[in-house]
């Protein structure tokens, strides 16, 4: 509705609002009607003669160009209104961001002591699966000794595992999000049942449509038997 | 009563769209060029305030529904989750609960304005009846909303109000079981109340559309109760006059609203509702929310169960018949001195009944409530019909313009402009 005023031909001050008289018409006597033919836009107020006297403004081209007190008030009000509108709208949008209870689960601690060598444990972190794999010596050697030229997404095993016996990777297939099955596939890593992506013992993509290695989340070892993920 | 030339957009794209769906023209003729009596006072800003409050309640309500769980075991905890965990959840919750109270405060001002100035009289009878329908929908919505937190008072309120239906002979208990989805208020009741609480505000919005449409057919009433005769002399364009006046009225109203939300957000909340619902224990002191108190007092004042329920319903339904109950040809109380007295007595009855509704039942409160209830029904059924036939009214002004100019004429001699 704001644009209606601007798009119709109306007298303009610096803000161009609410002075609904055309520039070139002379001021009329009280009660006289002002013809509004040919303006093809905004309808004139219903009592133009009275209104003009109400305003007490005689329009001339000189008066139109200088910004006046009214323009200042309009712009200042609009500016404060915009800040107010922002202040009102922000909480309504921010409430959809993760809330305190979700953020509290942003990090989890995992006890590594019960995980046997060769075992893969799946934990829930930020709503999704994370594989914690206690790797055997063979699995570590296979991962380290892979030439990078064989990898679609080249990464060394050392880049991916802080301690070689513990591999911690996200359990979400980088193709379309299914959870791959552990100890499957020709590399004894993981294989995704949905479209056949095959990962090795470092969680790197070897075959299939997935474009990237299983992502490594942020993690820290709090001790030899406790790791904090996230 | 639009009286404005057809709106033609400036741009070619605008004209293309307008010829297919004339929305801009509709907005223009309804809210820009629309003629509004020039003598309206600030009581006429409450329509816009109500439209704002409905929007505010829908926005905050839809957001709350993103986090609320409508299950008897989880509802109370989900409200605590909103208050503590959800970003700005506390703010949105308090906006919604206090918003409901502000909504009713505004609607009561709006309705009393209508009664005082005779806005329900011809040709605005349908406008008034649509308003009564909106009021009924608001009460249903508010009642169901209050049940959702599943506190002790929520549960008690749901039990009492749904039990009203058991007063109906023969079918009463069946209807109650049907409403509850069981043998008492429980999880099925809560779930369906949540669904209906989400639905009804959009029905309110629809009836509000009809209400504004009916208003624009007849045009606003005004404090002098004299219809517009000459559009040029008696009216001003909605934009910018009524627009700015509504915005100003709304700003003052929002200050009051913000005062509640930020300084005393729990002032209107009952402490018992901070205790989770227990079907085996009823709180010592049951009260509905303040805006339902007068009707609660009328219900309690009558010793017979069925008659009490009928009186409660009648107290609201009778409002729809106001255009025919009032026989006076003069609209505005400004020119009806005797009516003015009875009007304020009626207001005292309403407020008094509201106060009594909040108090514990005793012999004193019962007989005072009976007197005030008699006053309430007496005003509607006796005073309004009779007064119109026997009252002496003051002479009406010849037109709205004359009424406005009469304020400034003593001060100025020659043809004066209306004061700014």
PDB file of N, CA, C and O in Angstrom, chain A residues 1 4 7-9 18 20 31 33 39-48 50-51 53-56 70 90-92 94-101, chain B residues 3-5 7-11 24 27-28 31-33 35 38 59 63 66-67 81 84-88 91-92 231-232 235 237 239-241 417-418 420:
ATOM      1  N   UNK A   1       0.837  -1.203   0.000  1.00  0.00           N
ATOM      2  CA  UNK A   1       0.000   0.000   0.000  1.00  0.00           C
ATOM      3  C   UNK A   1       0.867   1.246   0.000  1.00  0.00           C
ATOM      4  O   UNK A   1       0.471   2.283  -0.481  1.00  0.00           O
ATOM      5  N   UNK A   4       1.432   2.884  -3.429  1.00  0.00           N
ATOM      6  CA  UNK A   4       0.339   3.533  -4.138  1.00  0.00           C
ATOM      7  C   UNK A   4       0.596   5.026  -4.233  1.00  0.00           C
ATOM      8  O   UNK A   4       0.418   5.638  -5.269  1.00  0.00           O
ATOM      9  N   UNK A   7       3.511   5.790  -6.658  1.00  0.00           N
ATOM     10  CA  UNK A   7       3.293   5.540  -8.067  1.00  0.00           C
ATOM     11  C   UNK A   7       2.218   6.443  -8.656  1.00  0.00           C
ATOM     12  O   UNK A   7       2.097   6.578  -9.846  1.00  0.00           O
ATOM     13  N   UNK A   8       1.405   7.024  -7.798  1.00  0.00           N
ATOM     14  CA  UNK A   8       0.424   7.964  -8.316  1.00  0.00           C
ATOM     15  C   UNK A   8       1.069   9.344  -8.400  1.00  0.00           C
ATOM     16  O   UNK A   8       2.018   9.628  -7.696  1.00  0.00           O
ATOM     17  N   UNK A   9       0.523  10.175  -9.268  1.00  0.00           N
ATOM     18  CA  UNK A   9       1.136  11.500  -9.377  1.00  0.00           C
ATOM     19  C   UNK A   9       0.644  12.372  -8.256  1.00  0.00           C
ATOM     20  O   UNK A   9      -0.507  12.754  -8.208  1.00  0.00           O
ATOM     21  N   UNK A  18       1.599  12.267   1.165  1.00  0.00           N
ATOM     22  CA  UNK A  18       0.471  12.853   1.878  1.00  0.00           C
ATOM     23  C   UNK A  18       0.193  14.306   1.543  1.00  0.00           C
ATOM     24  O   UNK A  18      -0.488  14.972   2.276  1.00  0.00           O
ATOM     25  N   UNK A  20      -1.617  15.648  -1.332  1.00  0.00           N
ATOM     26  CA  UNK A  20      -2.245  15.066  -2.511  1.00  0.00           C
ATOM     27  C   UNK A  20      -2.639  16.075  -3.556  1.00  0.00           C
ATOM     28  O   UNK A  20      -3.589  15.877  -4.280  1.00  0.00           O
ATOM     29  N   UNK A  31     -13.812  25.559  -0.030  1.00  0.00           N
ATOM     30  CA  UNK A  31     -15.008  24.877  -0.524  1.00  0.00           C
ATOM     31  C   UNK A  31     -15.005  24.626  -2.012  1.00  0.00           C
ATOM     32  O   UNK A  31     -15.808  23.862  -2.515  1.00  0.00           O
ATOM     33  N   UNK A  33     -14.069  23.004  -5.534  1.00  0.00           N
ATOM     34  CA  UNK A  33     -13.585  21.669  -5.893  1.00  0.00           C
ATOM     35  C   UNK A  33     -12.433  21.808  -6.867  1.00  0.00           C
ATOM     36  O   UNK A  33     -12.436  22.680  -7.714  1.00  0.00           O
ATOM     37  N   UNK A  39      -5.312  12.735 -14.170  1.00  0.00           N
ATOM     38  CA  UNK A  39      -4.206  12.290 -13.307  1.00  0.00           C
ATOM     39  C   UNK A  39      -4.069  10.770 -13.358  1.00  0.00           C
ATOM     40  O   UNK A  39      -3.027  10.240 -13.128  1.00  0.00           O
ATOM     41  N   UNK A  40      -5.138  10.119 -13.678  1.00  0.00           N
ATOM     42  CA  UNK A  40      -5.092   8.675 -13.899  1.00  0.00           C
ATOM     43  C   UNK A  40      -4.483   7.864 -12.771  1.00  0.00           C
ATOM     44  O   UNK A  40      -3.922   6.825 -12.954  1.00  0.00           O
ATOM     45  N   UNK A  41      -4.598   8.336 -11.582  1.00  0.00           N
ATOM     46  CA  UNK A  41      -3.961   7.555 -10.524  1.00  0.00           C
ATOM     47  C   UNK A  41      -4.710   7.702  -9.227  1.00  0.00           C
ATOM     48  O   UNK A  41      -5.871   7.398  -9.151  1.00  0.00           O
ATOM     49  N   UNK A  42      -4.073   8.233  -8.278  1.00  0.00           N
ATOM     50  CA  UNK A  42      -4.600   8.314  -6.929  1.00  0.00           C
ATOM     51  C   UNK A  42      -5.847   9.191  -6.866  1.00  0.00           C
ATOM     52  O   UNK A  42      -5.859  10.268  -7.419  1.00  0.00           O
ATOM     53  N   UNK A  43      -6.871   8.757  -6.222  1.00  0.00           N
ATOM     54  CA  UNK A  43      -8.076   9.570  -6.071  1.00  0.00           C
ATOM     55  C   UNK A  43      -7.800  10.717  -5.123  1.00  0.00           C
ATOM     56  O   UNK A  43      -7.090  10.569  -4.146  1.00  0.00           O
ATOM     57  N   UNK A  44      -8.371  11.871  -5.423  1.00  0.00           N
ATOM     58  CA  UNK A  44      -8.099  13.025  -4.556  1.00  0.00           C
ATOM     59  C   UNK A  44      -8.862  12.860  -3.254  1.00  0.00           C
ATOM     60  O   UNK A  44      -9.838  12.140  -3.189  1.00  0.00           O
ATOM     61  N   UNK A  45      -8.437  13.507  -2.204  1.00  0.00           N
ATOM     62  CA  UNK A  45      -9.209  13.448  -0.963  1.00  0.00           C
ATOM     63  C   UNK A  45     -10.572  14.080  -1.222  1.00  0.00           C
ATOM     64  O   UNK A  45     -10.747  14.842  -2.149  1.00  0.00           O
ATOM     65  N   UNK A  46     -11.526  13.756  -0.384  1.00  0.00           N
ATOM     66  CA  UNK A  46     -12.902  14.087  -0.737  1.00  0.00           C
ATOM     67  C   UNK A  46     -13.244  15.533  -0.481  1.00  0.00           C
ATOM     68  O   UNK A  46     -14.248  16.026  -0.949  1.00  0.00           O
ATOM     69  N   UNK A  47     -12.430  16.226   0.261  1.00  0.00           N
ATOM     70  CA  UNK A  47     -12.735  17.632   0.517  1.00  0.00           C
ATOM     71  C   UNK A  47     -11.468  18.423   0.288  1.00  0.00           C
ATOM     72  O   UNK A  47     -10.848  18.904   1.226  1.00  0.00           O
ATOM     73  N   UNK A  48     -11.046  18.540  -0.992  1.00  0.00           N
ATOM     74  CA  UNK A  48      -9.728  19.136  -1.245  1.00  0.00           C
ATOM     75  C   UNK A  48      -9.632  20.573  -0.782  1.00  0.00           C
ATOM     76  O   UNK A  48      -8.614  20.985  -0.251  1.00  0.00           O
ATOM     77  N   UNK A  50     -11.274  22.171   1.667  1.00  0.00           N
ATOM     78  CA  UNK A  50     -11.167  22.230   3.127  1.00  0.00           C
ATOM     79  C   UNK A  50      -9.801  21.735   3.571  1.00  0.00           C
ATOM     80  O   UNK A  50      -9.189  22.244   4.483  1.00  0.00           O
ATOM     81  N   UNK A  51      -9.355  20.631   2.910  1.00  0.00           N
ATOM     82  CA  UNK A  51      -8.102  20.038   3.362  1.00  0.00           C
ATOM     83  C   UNK A  51      -6.963  21.030   3.210  1.00  0.00           C
ATOM     84  O   UNK A  51      -6.121  21.166   4.063  1.00  0.00           O
ATOM     85  N   UNK A  53      -6.997  24.142   3.290  1.00  0.00           N
ATOM     86  CA  UNK A  53      -7.020  25.138   4.353  1.00  0.00           C
ATOM     87  C   UNK A  53      -6.627  24.535   5.685  1.00  0.00           C
ATOM     88  O   UNK A  53      -5.994  25.176   6.507  1.00  0.00           O
ATOM     89  N   UNK A  54      -7.027  23.277   5.889  1.00  0.00           N
ATOM     90  CA  UNK A  54      -6.638  22.613   7.130  1.00  0.00           C
ATOM     91  C   UNK A  54      -5.127  22.608   7.279  1.00  0.00           C
ATOM     92  O   UNK A  54      -4.581  22.843   8.339  1.00  0.00           O
ATOM     93  N   UNK A  55      -4.463  22.299   6.164  1.00  0.00           N
ATOM     94  CA  UNK A  55      -3.014  22.216   6.243  1.00  0.00           C
ATOM     95  C   UNK A  55      -2.413  23.606   6.381  1.00  0.00           C
ATOM     96  O   UNK A  55      -1.313  23.757   6.897  1.00  0.00           O
ATOM     97  N   UNK A  56      -3.112  24.603   5.850  1.00  0.00           N
ATOM     98  CA  UNK A  56      -2.566  25.963   5.887  1.00  0.00           C
ATOM     99  C   UNK A  56      -1.337  26.091   5.019  1.00  0.00           C
ATOM    100  O   UNK A  56      -0.487  26.926   5.236  1.00  0.00           O
ATOM    101  N   UNK A  70       8.370  18.433   8.396  1.00  0.00           N
ATOM    102  CA  UNK A  70       7.507  17.260   8.240  1.00  0.00           C
ATOM    103  C   UNK A  70       8.288  16.102   7.639  1.00  0.00           C
ATOM    104  O   UNK A  70       8.154  14.956   8.066  1.00  0.00           O
ATOM    105  N   UNK A  90      12.981 -10.294  15.104  1.00  0.00           N
ATOM    106  CA  UNK A  90      14.104 -11.192  15.403  1.00  0.00           C
ATOM    107  C   UNK A  90      13.744 -12.377  16.311  1.00  0.00           C
ATOM    108  O   UNK A  90      14.059 -13.521  15.981  1.00  0.00           O
ATOM    109  N   UNK A  91      13.070 -12.150  17.458  1.00  0.00           N
ATOM    110  CA  UNK A  91      12.728 -13.311  18.294  1.00  0.00           C
ATOM    111  C   UNK A  91      11.840 -14.316  17.570  1.00  0.00           C
ATOM    112  O   UNK A  91      11.969 -15.529  17.779  1.00  0.00           O
ATOM    113  N   UNK A  92      10.961 -13.812  16.694  1.00  0.00           N
ATOM    114  CA  UNK A  92      10.050 -14.724  16.007  1.00  0.00           C
ATOM    115  C   UNK A  92      10.810 -15.628  15.047  1.00  0.00           C
ATOM    116  O   UNK A  92      10.359 -16.724  14.740  1.00  0.00           O
ATOM    117  N   UNK A  94      14.365 -16.225  15.478  1.00  0.00           N
ATOM    118  CA  UNK A  94      15.395 -16.928  16.242  1.00  0.00           C
ATOM    119  C   UNK A  94      14.822 -18.119  17.008  1.00  0.00           C
ATOM    120  O   UNK A  94      15.544 -19.059  17.335  1.00  0.00           O
ATOM    121  N   UNK A  95      13.526 -18.108  17.283  1.00  0.00           N
ATOM    122  CA  UNK A  95      12.961 -19.203  18.078  1.00  0.00           C
ATOM    123  C   UNK A  95      13.074 -20.531  17.330  1.00  0.00           C
ATOM    124  O   UNK A  95      13.034 -21.602  17.936  1.00  0.00           O
ATOM    125  N   UNK A  96      13.234 -20.477  16.006  1.00  0.00           N
ATOM    126  CA  UNK A  96      13.371 -21.734  15.266  1.00  0.00           C
ATOM    127  C   UNK A  96      14.792 -22.255  15.283  1.00  0.00           C
ATOM    128  O   UNK A  96      15.016 -23.410  14.895  1.00  0.00           O
ATOM    129  N   UNK A  97      15.764 -21.459  15.688  1.00  0.00           N
ATOM    130  CA  UNK A  97      17.135 -21.953  15.809  1.00  0.00           C
ATOM    131  C   UNK A  97      17.207 -23.012  16.902  1.00  0.00           C
ATOM    132  O   UNK A  97      16.355 -23.052  17.782  1.00  0.00           O
ATOM    133  N   UNK A  98      18.250 -23.883  16.861  1.00  0.00           N
ATOM    134  CA  UNK A  98      18.328 -24.935  17.889  1.00  0.00           C
ATOM    135  C   UNK A  98      18.221 -24.349  19.285  1.00  0.00           C
ATOM    136  O   UNK A  98      18.869 -23.362  19.606  1.00  0.00           O
ATOM    137  N   UNK A  99      17.394 -24.951  20.128  1.00  0.00           N
ATOM    138  CA  UNK A  99      17.170 -24.400  21.455  1.00  0.00           C
ATOM    139  C   UNK A  99      18.198 -24.928  22.446  1.00  0.00           C
ATOM    140  O   UNK A  99      19.059 -25.737  22.099  1.00  0.00           O
ATOM    141  N   UNK A 100      18.092 -24.473  23.681  1.00  0.00           N
ATOM    142  CA  UNK A 100      19.107 -24.802  24.674  1.00  0.00           C
ATOM    143  C   UNK A 100      19.239 -26.303  24.897  1.00  0.00           C
ATOM    144  O   UNK A 100      20.338 -26.821  25.119  1.00  0.00           O
ATOM    145  N   UNK A 101      18.114 -27.008  24.864  1.00  0.00           N
ATOM    146  CA  UNK A 101      18.209 -28.454  25.129  1.00  0.00           C
ATOM    147  C   UNK A 101      18.899 -29.171  23.976  1.00  0.00           C
ATOM    148  O   UNK A 101      19.604 -30.156  24.186  1.00  0.00           O
TER     149      UNK A 101
ATOM    150  N   UNK B   3     -17.713   5.631  -2.806  1.00  0.00           N
ATOM    151  CA  UNK B   3     -17.729   7.019  -3.281  1.00  0.00           C
ATOM    152  C   UNK B   3     -16.432   7.513  -3.853  1.00  0.00           C
ATOM    153  O   UNK B   3     -16.204   8.705  -3.911  1.00  0.00           O
ATOM    154  N   UNK B   4     -15.525   6.626  -4.289  1.00  0.00           N
ATOM    155  CA  UNK B   4     -14.266   7.120  -4.837  1.00  0.00           C
ATOM    156  C   UNK B   4     -14.135   6.619  -6.266  1.00  0.00           C
ATOM    157  O   UNK B   4     -14.666   5.578  -6.629  1.00  0.00           O
ATOM    158  N   UNK B   5     -13.398   7.361  -7.098  1.00  0.00           N
ATOM    159  CA  UNK B   5     -13.265   6.944  -8.495  1.00  0.00           C
ATOM    160  C   UNK B   5     -12.475   5.634  -8.599  1.00  0.00           C
ATOM    161  O   UNK B   5     -11.747   5.278  -7.699  1.00  0.00           O
ATOM    162  N   UNK B   7      -9.765   2.998  -9.151  1.00  0.00           N
ATOM    163  CA  UNK B   7      -8.331   3.118  -9.017  1.00  0.00           C
ATOM    164  C   UNK B   7      -7.658   2.576 -10.260  1.00  0.00           C
ATOM    165  O   UNK B   7      -7.940   1.460 -10.685  1.00  0.00           O
ATOM    166  N   UNK B   8      -6.758   3.354 -10.872  1.00  0.00           N
ATOM    167  CA  UNK B   8      -6.032   2.891 -12.053  1.00  0.00           C
ATOM    168  C   UNK B   8      -4.546   2.928 -11.737  1.00  0.00           C
ATOM    169  O   UNK B   8      -3.997   3.993 -11.468  1.00  0.00           O
ATOM    170  N   UNK B   9      -3.875   1.775 -11.765  1.00  0.00           N
ATOM    171  CA  UNK B   9      -2.444   1.781 -11.433  1.00  0.00           C
ATOM    172  C   UNK B   9      -1.632   2.523 -12.491  1.00  0.00           C
ATOM    173  O   UNK B   9      -2.031   2.622 -13.643  1.00  0.00           O
ATOM    174  N   UNK B  10      -0.466   3.038 -12.035  1.00  0.00           N
ATOM    175  CA  UNK B  10       0.365   3.811 -12.953  1.00  0.00           C
ATOM    176  C   UNK B  10       1.118   2.927 -13.930  1.00  0.00           C
ATOM    177  O   UNK B  10       1.288   3.267 -15.082  1.00  0.00           O
ATOM    178  N   UNK B  11       1.626   1.770 -13.450  1.00  0.00           N
ATOM    179  CA  UNK B  11       2.498   0.986 -14.314  1.00  0.00           C
ATOM    180  C   UNK B  11       1.668   0.031 -15.168  1.00  0.00           C
ATOM    181  O   UNK B  11       0.563  -0.369 -14.805  1.00  0.00           O
ATOM    182  N   UNK B  24      -5.426  -4.243  -5.645  1.00  0.00           N
ATOM    183  CA  UNK B  24      -4.960  -2.893  -5.305  1.00  0.00           C
ATOM    184  C   UNK B  24      -6.129  -1.920  -5.238  1.00  0.00           C
ATOM    185  O   UNK B  24      -6.207  -1.072  -4.345  1.00  0.00           O
ATOM    186  N   UNK B  27      -7.938  -2.567  -1.949  1.00  0.00           N
ATOM    187  CA  UNK B  27      -7.238  -1.969  -0.813  1.00  0.00           C
ATOM    188  C   UNK B  27      -7.409  -0.454  -0.848  1.00  0.00           C
ATOM    189  O   UNK B  27      -7.658   0.192   0.163  1.00  0.00           O
ATOM    190  N   UNK B  28      -7.299   0.089  -2.048  1.00  0.00           N
ATOM    191  CA  UNK B  28      -7.414   1.541  -2.182  1.00  0.00           C
ATOM    192  C   UNK B  28      -8.791   2.040  -1.773  1.00  0.00           C
ATOM    193  O   UNK B  28      -8.926   2.995  -1.010  1.00  0.00           O
ATOM    194  N   UNK B  31      -9.245   1.204   2.239  1.00  0.00           N
ATOM    195  CA  UNK B  31      -8.379   1.702   3.302  1.00  0.00           C
ATOM    196  C   UNK B  31      -7.600   2.954   2.946  1.00  0.00           C
ATOM    197  O   UNK B  31      -6.819   3.441   3.747  1.00  0.00           O
ATOM    198  N   UNK B  32      -7.789   3.471   1.728  1.00  0.00           N
ATOM    199  CA  UNK B  32      -7.085   4.708   1.397  1.00  0.00           C
ATOM    200  C   UNK B  32      -8.101   5.809   1.143  1.00  0.00           C
ATOM    201  O   UNK B  32      -8.170   6.798   1.862  1.00  0.00           O
ATOM    202  N   UNK B  33      -8.937   5.596   0.133  1.00  0.00           N
ATOM    203  CA  UNK B  33      -9.899   6.636  -0.228  1.00  0.00           C
ATOM    204  C   UNK B  33     -11.194   6.531   0.569  1.00  0.00           C
ATOM    205  O   UNK B  33     -12.002   7.452   0.565  1.00  0.00           O
ATOM    206  N   UNK B  35     -14.237   6.844   2.818  1.00  0.00           N
ATOM    207  CA  UNK B  35     -14.604   8.011   3.630  1.00  0.00           C
ATOM    208  C   UNK B  35     -14.991   7.615   5.047  1.00  0.00           C
ATOM    209  O   UNK B  35     -15.720   6.651   5.258  1.00  0.00           O
ATOM    210  N   UNK B  38     -15.772  12.580  10.136  1.00  0.00           N
ATOM    211  CA  UNK B  38     -14.669  13.345  10.680  1.00  0.00           C
ATOM    212  C   UNK B  38     -14.748  13.550  12.181  1.00  0.00           C
ATOM    213  O   UNK B  38     -13.846  14.134  12.779  1.00  0.00           O
ATOM    214  N   UNK B  59       0.216 -15.244  15.026  1.00  0.00           N
ATOM    215  CA  UNK B  59       1.662 -15.394  14.812  1.00  0.00           C
ATOM    216  C   UNK B  59       2.319 -16.074  16.017  1.00  0.00           C
ATOM    217  O   UNK B  59       3.039 -17.066  15.870  1.00  0.00           O
ATOM    218  N   UNK B  63       3.822 -20.095  16.267  1.00  0.00           N
ATOM    219  CA  UNK B  63       5.186 -20.357  16.725  1.00  0.00           C
ATOM    220  C   UNK B  63       5.181 -21.273  17.937  1.00  0.00           C
ATOM    221  O   UNK B  63       5.957 -22.231  18.019  1.00  0.00           O
ATOM    222  N   UNK B  66       4.893 -24.858  17.248  1.00  0.00           N
ATOM    223  CA  UNK B  66       6.090 -25.554  16.767  1.00  0.00           C
ATOM    224  C   UNK B  66       6.800 -26.274  17.899  1.00  0.00           C
ATOM    225  O   UNK B  66       7.604 -27.172  17.651  1.00  0.00           O
ATOM    226  N   UNK B  67       6.539 -25.855  19.139  1.00  0.00           N
ATOM    227  CA  UNK B  67       7.296 -26.410  20.264  1.00  0.00           C
ATOM    228  C   UNK B  67       6.418 -27.141  21.274  1.00  0.00           C
ATOM    229  O   UNK B  67       6.916 -27.885  22.097  1.00  0.00           O
ATOM    230  N   UNK B  81       9.653 -26.359  28.596  1.00  0.00           N
ATOM    231  CA  UNK B  81      10.695 -26.378  27.569  1.00  0.00           C
ATOM    232  C   UNK B  81      10.688 -25.069  26.784  1.00  0.00           C
ATOM    233  O   UNK B  81      11.732 -24.474  26.506  1.00  0.00           O
ATOM    234  N   UNK B  84      12.082 -22.270  28.998  1.00  0.00           N
ATOM    235  CA  UNK B  84      13.489 -22.325  29.392  1.00  0.00           C
ATOM    236  C   UNK B  84      14.462 -22.553  28.243  1.00  0.00           C
ATOM    237  O   UNK B  84      15.564 -22.027  28.256  1.00  0.00           O
ATOM    238  N   UNK B  85      14.100 -23.397  27.298  1.00  0.00           N
ATOM    239  CA  UNK B  85      15.056 -23.802  26.267  1.00  0.00           C
ATOM    240  C   UNK B  85      14.907 -23.042  24.955  1.00  0.00           C
ATOM    241  O   UNK B  85      15.887 -22.638  24.352  1.00  0.00           O
ATOM    242  N   UNK B  86      13.677 -22.885  24.494  1.00  0.00           N
ATOM    243  CA  UNK B  86      13.473 -22.280  23.178  1.00  0.00           C
ATOM    244  C   UNK B  86      13.939 -20.834  23.202  1.00  0.00           C
ATOM    245  O   UNK B  86      13.642 -20.090  24.137  1.00  0.00           O
ATOM    246  N   UNK B  87      14.686 -20.432  22.149  1.00  0.00           N
ATOM    247  CA  UNK B  87      15.162 -19.055  22.075  1.00  0.00           C
ATOM    248  C   UNK B  87      13.968 -18.105  22.100  1.00  0.00           C
ATOM    249  O   UNK B  87      13.086 -18.197  21.256  1.00  0.00           O
ATOM    250  N   UNK B  88      13.950 -17.189  23.056  1.00  0.00           N
ATOM    251  CA  UNK B  88      12.862 -16.217  23.223  1.00  0.00           C
ATOM    252  C   UNK B  88      11.509 -16.899  23.464  1.00  0.00           C
ATOM    253  O   UNK B  88      10.465 -16.268  23.321  1.00  0.00           O
ATOM    254  N   UNK B  91       9.350 -15.122  25.930  1.00  0.00           N
ATOM    255  CA  UNK B  91       8.749 -13.906  25.396  1.00  0.00           C
ATOM    256  C   UNK B  91       7.509 -14.235  24.578  1.00  0.00           C
ATOM    257  O   UNK B  91       6.443 -13.624  24.746  1.00  0.00           O
ATOM    258  N   UNK B  92       7.635 -15.239  23.697  1.00  0.00           N
ATOM    259  CA  UNK B  92       6.521 -15.586  22.831  1.00  0.00           C
ATOM    260  C   UNK B  92       5.366 -16.154  23.648  1.00  0.00           C
ATOM    261  O   UNK B  92       4.194 -15.868  23.382  1.00  0.00           O
ATOM    262  N   UNK B 231     -20.740  13.623   1.703  1.00  0.00           N
ATOM    263  CA  UNK B 231     -19.438  12.973   1.852  1.00  0.00           C
ATOM    264  C   UNK B 231     -18.308  13.981   1.952  1.00  0.00           C
ATOM    265  O   UNK B 231     -17.372  13.841   2.727  1.00  0.00           O
ATOM    266  N   UNK B 232     -18.411  15.073   1.202  1.00  0.00           N
ATOM    267  CA  UNK B 232     -17.332  16.062   1.242  1.00  0.00           C
ATOM    268  C   UNK B 232     -17.235  16.758   2.579  1.00  0.00           C
ATOM    269  O   UNK B 232     -16.162  16.999   3.094  1.00  0.00           O
ATOM    270  N   UNK B 235     -17.009  13.838   5.909  1.00  0.00           N
ATOM    271  CA  UNK B 235     -16.014  12.763   6.036  1.00  0.00           C
ATOM    272  C   UNK B 235     -14.619  13.222   5.643  1.00  0.00           C
ATOM    273  O   UNK B 235     -14.431  14.261   5.016  1.00  0.00           O
ATOM    274  N   UNK B 237     -10.778  11.213   4.211  1.00  0.00           N
ATOM    275  CA  UNK B 237     -10.281   9.962   3.645  1.00  0.00           C
ATOM    276  C   UNK B 237      -9.628   9.129   4.732  1.00  0.00           C
ATOM    277  O   UNK B 237      -8.990   9.663   5.640  1.00  0.00           O
ATOM    278  N   UNK B 239      -7.021   7.135   4.637  1.00  0.00           N
ATOM    279  CA  UNK B 239      -5.588   7.451   4.666  1.00  0.00           C
ATOM    280  C   UNK B 239      -5.436   8.900   4.309  1.00  0.00           C
ATOM    281  O   UNK B 239      -5.912   9.318   3.260  1.00  0.00           O
ATOM    282  N   UNK B 240      -4.728   9.735   5.046  1.00  0.00           N
ATOM    283  CA  UNK B 240      -3.927   9.380   6.208  1.00  0.00           C
ATOM    284  C   UNK B 240      -4.609   9.539   7.563  1.00  0.00           C
ATOM    285  O   UNK B 240      -4.012   9.175   8.561  1.00  0.00           O
ATOM    286  N   UNK B 241      -5.847  10.046   7.613  1.00  0.00           N
ATOM    287  CA  UNK B 241      -6.398  10.424   8.920  1.00  0.00           C
ATOM    288  C   UNK B 241      -6.647   9.243   9.836  1.00  0.00           C
ATOM    289  O   UNK B 241      -6.112   9.154  10.935  1.00  0.00           O
ATOM    290  N   UNK B 417     -12.348  26.963   9.437  1.00  0.00           N
ATOM    291  CA  UNK B 417     -12.006  25.584   9.080  1.00  0.00           C
ATOM    292  C   UNK B 417     -12.194  24.703  10.293  1.00  0.00           C
ATOM    293  O   UNK B 417     -12.123  25.205  11.407  1.00  0.00           O
ATOM    294  N   UNK B 418     -12.439  23.436  10.104  1.00  0.00           N
ATOM    295  CA  UNK B 418     -12.503  22.519  11.254  1.00  0.00           C
ATOM    296  C   UNK B 418     -11.134  22.477  11.895  1.00  0.00           C
ATOM    297  O   UNK B 418     -10.125  22.608  11.211  1.00  0.00           O
ATOM    298  N   UNK B 420      -7.673  21.328  13.442  1.00  0.00           N
ATOM    299  CA  UNK B 420      -6.778  20.311  12.914  1.00  0.00           C
ATOM    300  C   UNK B 420      -6.785  19.056  13.782  1.00  0.00           C
ATOM    301  O   UNK B 420      -6.459  19.070  14.904  1.00  0.00           O
TER     302      UNK B 420
END
